[in-house]
Coordinates of C-alpha atoms and ligand atoms in Angstrom, one line a residue:
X1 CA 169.3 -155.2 -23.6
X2 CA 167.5 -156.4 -26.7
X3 CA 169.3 -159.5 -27.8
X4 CA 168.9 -161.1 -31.0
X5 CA 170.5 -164.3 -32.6
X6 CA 171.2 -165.1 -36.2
X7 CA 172.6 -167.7 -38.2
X8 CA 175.8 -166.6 -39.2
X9 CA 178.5 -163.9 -39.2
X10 CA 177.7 -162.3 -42.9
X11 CA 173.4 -161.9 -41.8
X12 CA 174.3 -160.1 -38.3
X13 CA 176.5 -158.0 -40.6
X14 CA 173.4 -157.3 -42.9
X15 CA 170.8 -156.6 -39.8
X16 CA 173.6 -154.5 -37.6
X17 CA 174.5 -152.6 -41.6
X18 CA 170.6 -152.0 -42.3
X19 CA 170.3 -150.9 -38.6
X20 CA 172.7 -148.2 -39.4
X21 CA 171.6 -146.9 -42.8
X22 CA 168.0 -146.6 -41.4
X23 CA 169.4 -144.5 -38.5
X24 CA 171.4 -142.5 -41.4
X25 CA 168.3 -142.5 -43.7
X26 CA 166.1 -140.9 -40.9
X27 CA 168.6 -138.4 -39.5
X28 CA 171.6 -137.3 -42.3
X29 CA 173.2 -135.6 -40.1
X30 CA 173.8 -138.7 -37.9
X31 CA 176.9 -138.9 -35.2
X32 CA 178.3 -142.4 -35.9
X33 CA 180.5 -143.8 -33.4
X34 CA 182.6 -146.6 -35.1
X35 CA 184.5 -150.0 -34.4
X36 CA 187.3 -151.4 -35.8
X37 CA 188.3 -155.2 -35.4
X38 CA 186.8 -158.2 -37.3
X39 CA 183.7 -157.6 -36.1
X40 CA 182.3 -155.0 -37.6
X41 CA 183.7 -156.5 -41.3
X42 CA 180.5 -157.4 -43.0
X43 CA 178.4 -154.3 -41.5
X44 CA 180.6 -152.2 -42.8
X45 CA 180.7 -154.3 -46.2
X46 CA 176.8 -153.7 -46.2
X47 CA 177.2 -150.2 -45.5
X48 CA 179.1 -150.0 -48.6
X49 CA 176.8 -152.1 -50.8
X50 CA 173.9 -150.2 -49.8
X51 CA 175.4 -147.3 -50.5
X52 CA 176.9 -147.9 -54.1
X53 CA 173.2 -149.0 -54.6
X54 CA 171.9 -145.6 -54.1
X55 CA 170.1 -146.5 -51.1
X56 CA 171.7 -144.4 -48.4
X57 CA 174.4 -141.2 -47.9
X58 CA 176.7 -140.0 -45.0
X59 CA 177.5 -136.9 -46.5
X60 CA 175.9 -135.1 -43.9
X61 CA 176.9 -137.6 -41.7
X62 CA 180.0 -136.9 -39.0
X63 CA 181.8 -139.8 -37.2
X64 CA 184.2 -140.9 -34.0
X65 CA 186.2 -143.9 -33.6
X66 CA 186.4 -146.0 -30.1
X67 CA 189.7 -145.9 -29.5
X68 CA 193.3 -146.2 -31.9
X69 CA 196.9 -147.4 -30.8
X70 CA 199.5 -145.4 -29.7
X71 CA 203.1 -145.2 -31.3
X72 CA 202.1 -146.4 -34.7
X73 CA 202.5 -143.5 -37.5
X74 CA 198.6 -142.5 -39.1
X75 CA 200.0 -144.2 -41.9
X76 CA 200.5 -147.7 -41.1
X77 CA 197.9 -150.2 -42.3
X78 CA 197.3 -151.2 -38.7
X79 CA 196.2 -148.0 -37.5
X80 CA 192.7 -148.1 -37.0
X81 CA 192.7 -144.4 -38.7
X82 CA 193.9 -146.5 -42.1
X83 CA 191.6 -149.5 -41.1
X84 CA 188.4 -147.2 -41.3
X85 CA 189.6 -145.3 -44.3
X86 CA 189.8 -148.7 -46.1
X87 CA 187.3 -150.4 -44.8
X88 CA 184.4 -147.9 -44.9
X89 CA 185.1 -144.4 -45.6
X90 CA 186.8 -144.2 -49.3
X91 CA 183.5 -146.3 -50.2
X92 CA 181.3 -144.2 -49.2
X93 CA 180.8 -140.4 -49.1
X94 CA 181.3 -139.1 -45.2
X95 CA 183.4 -136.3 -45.5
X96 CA 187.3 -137.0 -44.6
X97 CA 187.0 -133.6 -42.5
X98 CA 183.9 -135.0 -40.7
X99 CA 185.6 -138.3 -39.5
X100 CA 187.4 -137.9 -36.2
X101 CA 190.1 -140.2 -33.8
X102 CA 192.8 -140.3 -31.1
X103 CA 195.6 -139.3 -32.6
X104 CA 197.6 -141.7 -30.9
X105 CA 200.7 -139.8 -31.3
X106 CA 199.9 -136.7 -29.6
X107 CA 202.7 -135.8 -27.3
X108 CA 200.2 -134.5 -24.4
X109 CA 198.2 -137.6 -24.4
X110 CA 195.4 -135.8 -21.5
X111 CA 195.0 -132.6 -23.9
X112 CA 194.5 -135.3 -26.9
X113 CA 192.0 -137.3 -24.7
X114 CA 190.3 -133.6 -24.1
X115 CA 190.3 -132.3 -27.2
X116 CA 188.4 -135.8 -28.5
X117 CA 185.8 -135.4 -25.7
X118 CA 185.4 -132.0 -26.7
X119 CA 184.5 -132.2 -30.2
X120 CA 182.2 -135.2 -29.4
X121 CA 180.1 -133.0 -26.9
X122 CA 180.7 -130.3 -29.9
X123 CA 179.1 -132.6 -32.0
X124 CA 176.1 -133.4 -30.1
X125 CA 176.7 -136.2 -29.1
X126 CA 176.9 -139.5 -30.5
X127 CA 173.5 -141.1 -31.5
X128 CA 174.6 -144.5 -32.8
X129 CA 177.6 -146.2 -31.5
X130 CA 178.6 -149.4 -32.9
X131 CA 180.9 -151.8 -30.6
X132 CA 182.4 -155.6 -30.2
X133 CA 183.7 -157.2 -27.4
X134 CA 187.0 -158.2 -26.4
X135 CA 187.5 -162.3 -25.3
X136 CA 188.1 -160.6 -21.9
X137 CA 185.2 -158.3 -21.8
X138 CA 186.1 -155.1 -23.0
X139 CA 184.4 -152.6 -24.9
X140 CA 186.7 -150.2 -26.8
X141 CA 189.7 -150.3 -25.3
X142 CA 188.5 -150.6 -21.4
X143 CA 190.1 -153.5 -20.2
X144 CA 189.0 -155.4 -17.0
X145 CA 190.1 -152.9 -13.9
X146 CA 189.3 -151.9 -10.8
X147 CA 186.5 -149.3 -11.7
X148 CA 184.4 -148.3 -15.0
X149 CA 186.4 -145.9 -16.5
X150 CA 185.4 -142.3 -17.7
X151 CA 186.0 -140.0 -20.4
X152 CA 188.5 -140.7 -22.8
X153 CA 191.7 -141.7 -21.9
X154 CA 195.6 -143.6 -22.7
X155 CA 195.7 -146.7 -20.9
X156 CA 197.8 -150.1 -21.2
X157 CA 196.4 -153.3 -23.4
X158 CA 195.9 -156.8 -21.4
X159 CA 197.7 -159.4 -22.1
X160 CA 194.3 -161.1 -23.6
X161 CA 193.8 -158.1 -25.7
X162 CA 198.2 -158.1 -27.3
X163 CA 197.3 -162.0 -27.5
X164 CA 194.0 -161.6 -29.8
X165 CA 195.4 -158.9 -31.7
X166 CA 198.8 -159.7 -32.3
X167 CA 198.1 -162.1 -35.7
X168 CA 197.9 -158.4 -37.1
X169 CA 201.3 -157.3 -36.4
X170 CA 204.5 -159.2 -37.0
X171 CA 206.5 -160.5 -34.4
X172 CA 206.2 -158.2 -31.4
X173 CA 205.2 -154.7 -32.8
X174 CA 202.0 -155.0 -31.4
X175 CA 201.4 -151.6 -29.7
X176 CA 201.3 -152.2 -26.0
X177 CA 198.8 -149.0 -25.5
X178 CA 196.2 -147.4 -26.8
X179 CA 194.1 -144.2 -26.4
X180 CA 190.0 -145.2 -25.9
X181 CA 187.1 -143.6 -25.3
X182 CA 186.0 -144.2 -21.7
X183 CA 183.0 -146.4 -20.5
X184 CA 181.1 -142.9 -19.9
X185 CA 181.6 -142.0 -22.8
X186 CA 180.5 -145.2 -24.2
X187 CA 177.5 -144.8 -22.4
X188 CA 176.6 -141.3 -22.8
X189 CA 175.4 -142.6 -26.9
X190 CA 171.8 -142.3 -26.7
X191 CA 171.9 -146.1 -28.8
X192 CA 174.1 -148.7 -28.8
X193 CA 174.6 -151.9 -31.1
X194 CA 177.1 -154.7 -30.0
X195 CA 178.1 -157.3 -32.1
X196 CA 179.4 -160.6 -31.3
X197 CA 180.4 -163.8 -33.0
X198 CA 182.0 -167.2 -32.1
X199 CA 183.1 -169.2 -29.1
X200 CA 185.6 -166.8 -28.4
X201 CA 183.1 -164.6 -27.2
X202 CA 180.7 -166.7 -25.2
X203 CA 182.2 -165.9 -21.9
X204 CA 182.2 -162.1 -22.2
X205 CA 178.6 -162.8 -24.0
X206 CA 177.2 -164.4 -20.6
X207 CA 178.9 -161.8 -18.8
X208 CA 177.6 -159.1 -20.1
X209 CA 174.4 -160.1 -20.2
X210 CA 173.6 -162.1 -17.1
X211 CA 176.9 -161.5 -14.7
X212 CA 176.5 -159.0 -12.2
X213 CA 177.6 -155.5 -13.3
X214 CA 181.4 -155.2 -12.7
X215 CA 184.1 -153.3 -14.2
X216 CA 186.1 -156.9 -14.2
X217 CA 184.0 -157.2 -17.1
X218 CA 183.4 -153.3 -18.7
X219 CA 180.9 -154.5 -20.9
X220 CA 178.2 -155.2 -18.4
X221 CA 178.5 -151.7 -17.7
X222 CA 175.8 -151.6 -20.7
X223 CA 173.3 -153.0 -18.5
X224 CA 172.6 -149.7 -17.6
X225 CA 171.7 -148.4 -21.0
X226 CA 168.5 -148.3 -21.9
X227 CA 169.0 -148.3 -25.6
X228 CA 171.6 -151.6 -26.2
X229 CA 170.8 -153.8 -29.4
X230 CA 172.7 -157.0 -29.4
X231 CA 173.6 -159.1 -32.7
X232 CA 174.8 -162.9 -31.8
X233 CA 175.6 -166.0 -33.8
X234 CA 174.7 -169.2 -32.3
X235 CA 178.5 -170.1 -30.5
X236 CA 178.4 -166.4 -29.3
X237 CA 175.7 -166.7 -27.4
X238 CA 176.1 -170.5 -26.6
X239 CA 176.5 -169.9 -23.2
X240 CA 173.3 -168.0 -22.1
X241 CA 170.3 -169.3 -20.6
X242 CA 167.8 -170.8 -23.2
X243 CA 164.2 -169.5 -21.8
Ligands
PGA301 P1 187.2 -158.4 -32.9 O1 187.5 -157.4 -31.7 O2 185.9 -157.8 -33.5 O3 188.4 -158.3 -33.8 O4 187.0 -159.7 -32.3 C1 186.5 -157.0 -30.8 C2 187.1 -156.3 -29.7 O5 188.2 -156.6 -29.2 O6 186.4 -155.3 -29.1

């Protein structure tokens, strides 16, 4: 794991947005896999600026997103499907065709799951997958369990996870499940970039990158990637070793 700190929030946004428009400078027809969350904010903000700039296009560029709620209509501003088309895609030029989810609503959640996996492998792949981590660990929507977890899949949100993301919903609509991509197919990106910041994060931080590898904490399943940039600020990574 290459591990880097920085000063604040808005520069790992710069460094994790440059990261991704060199990868999308040097191969246009680049298979992003995307975050949602606060995280991934100001990458996403330099994405755009970048962009608008000139500097860099996704028009040959294809996209898949970790993981979206279930039982909340494509249409409602807290689906991650209307996150991403706010936040990044109608400011820039990916193709709406080329940008692919859960849908959350399918009525035969496994074939959903299927179908997602399917047009991944379709695609080639991913080659850049951008993630956060949850206050309990979890990358995409893999909450602490019993074992890593596989392909993609519908599963039930912690109570940490309804906790943390409640503030966006009013007072109990906060979808209790979700559909995520699974830790193997987390894993299966050939690179990674994580993005971290605050206190809130420093336990999962450590975890990740100095606990033993345990799917009581999914993201230390990156250990075993050989390709895993990590972006810090200072309280994110207060609690790991200084040498
Ligand atoms: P956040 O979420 O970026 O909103 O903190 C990250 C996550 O839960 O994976």
């Amino acid at each position: 794991m290459n591990v880097t700190i920085l000063p604040d929030a808005a520069a790992i946004g710069r460094a994790a947005g440059d990261l991704i428009c060199a990868a999308a400078q040097q191969n246009p027809a680049i298979v992003l896999g995307l975050a949602t969350g606060a995280s991934p904010l100001p990458c996403y903000a330099r994405i755009i600026q970048r962009h608008q700039a000139g500097e860099v296009s996704f028009a040959g560029a294809r996209s898949f997103n970790l993981d979206e709620y279930c039982g909340l209509p494509e249409s409602d501003p807290n689906s991650y499907r209307s996150f991403m088309r706010k936040e990044l895609f109608s400011q820039i030029d990916i193709l709406p065709e080329n940008t692919h989810f859960l849908d959350g609503n399918a009525p035969d959640e496994a074939a959903e799951c299927a179908r997602f996996t399917a047009a991944m492998q379709a695609a080639g792949g991913i080659d850049l997958q951008l993630l956060g981590i949850g206050r309990n660990g979890h990358i995409g929507f893999n909450e602490p369990g019993d074992a890593f977890t596989g392909e993609a899949y519908k599963t039930r949100l912690s109570e940490s996870t309804i906790a943390a993301n409640s503030v966006y919903f009013s007072q109990d609509d906060m979808p209790r499940y979700a559909m995520t991509m699974g830790v193997g197919s987390i894993l299966r990106a050939r690179e990674i970039l994580l993005i971290a910041t605050g206190e809130a994060k420093a336990e999962a931080v450590r975890s990740m990158i100095e606990g033993e590898l345990s799917p009581a904490c999914p993201a230390t399943a990156l250990q075993q990637h050989e390709h895993v940039t990590i972006f810090l600020d200072e309280a994110a990574a207060s609690l790991l070793k200084k040498d």
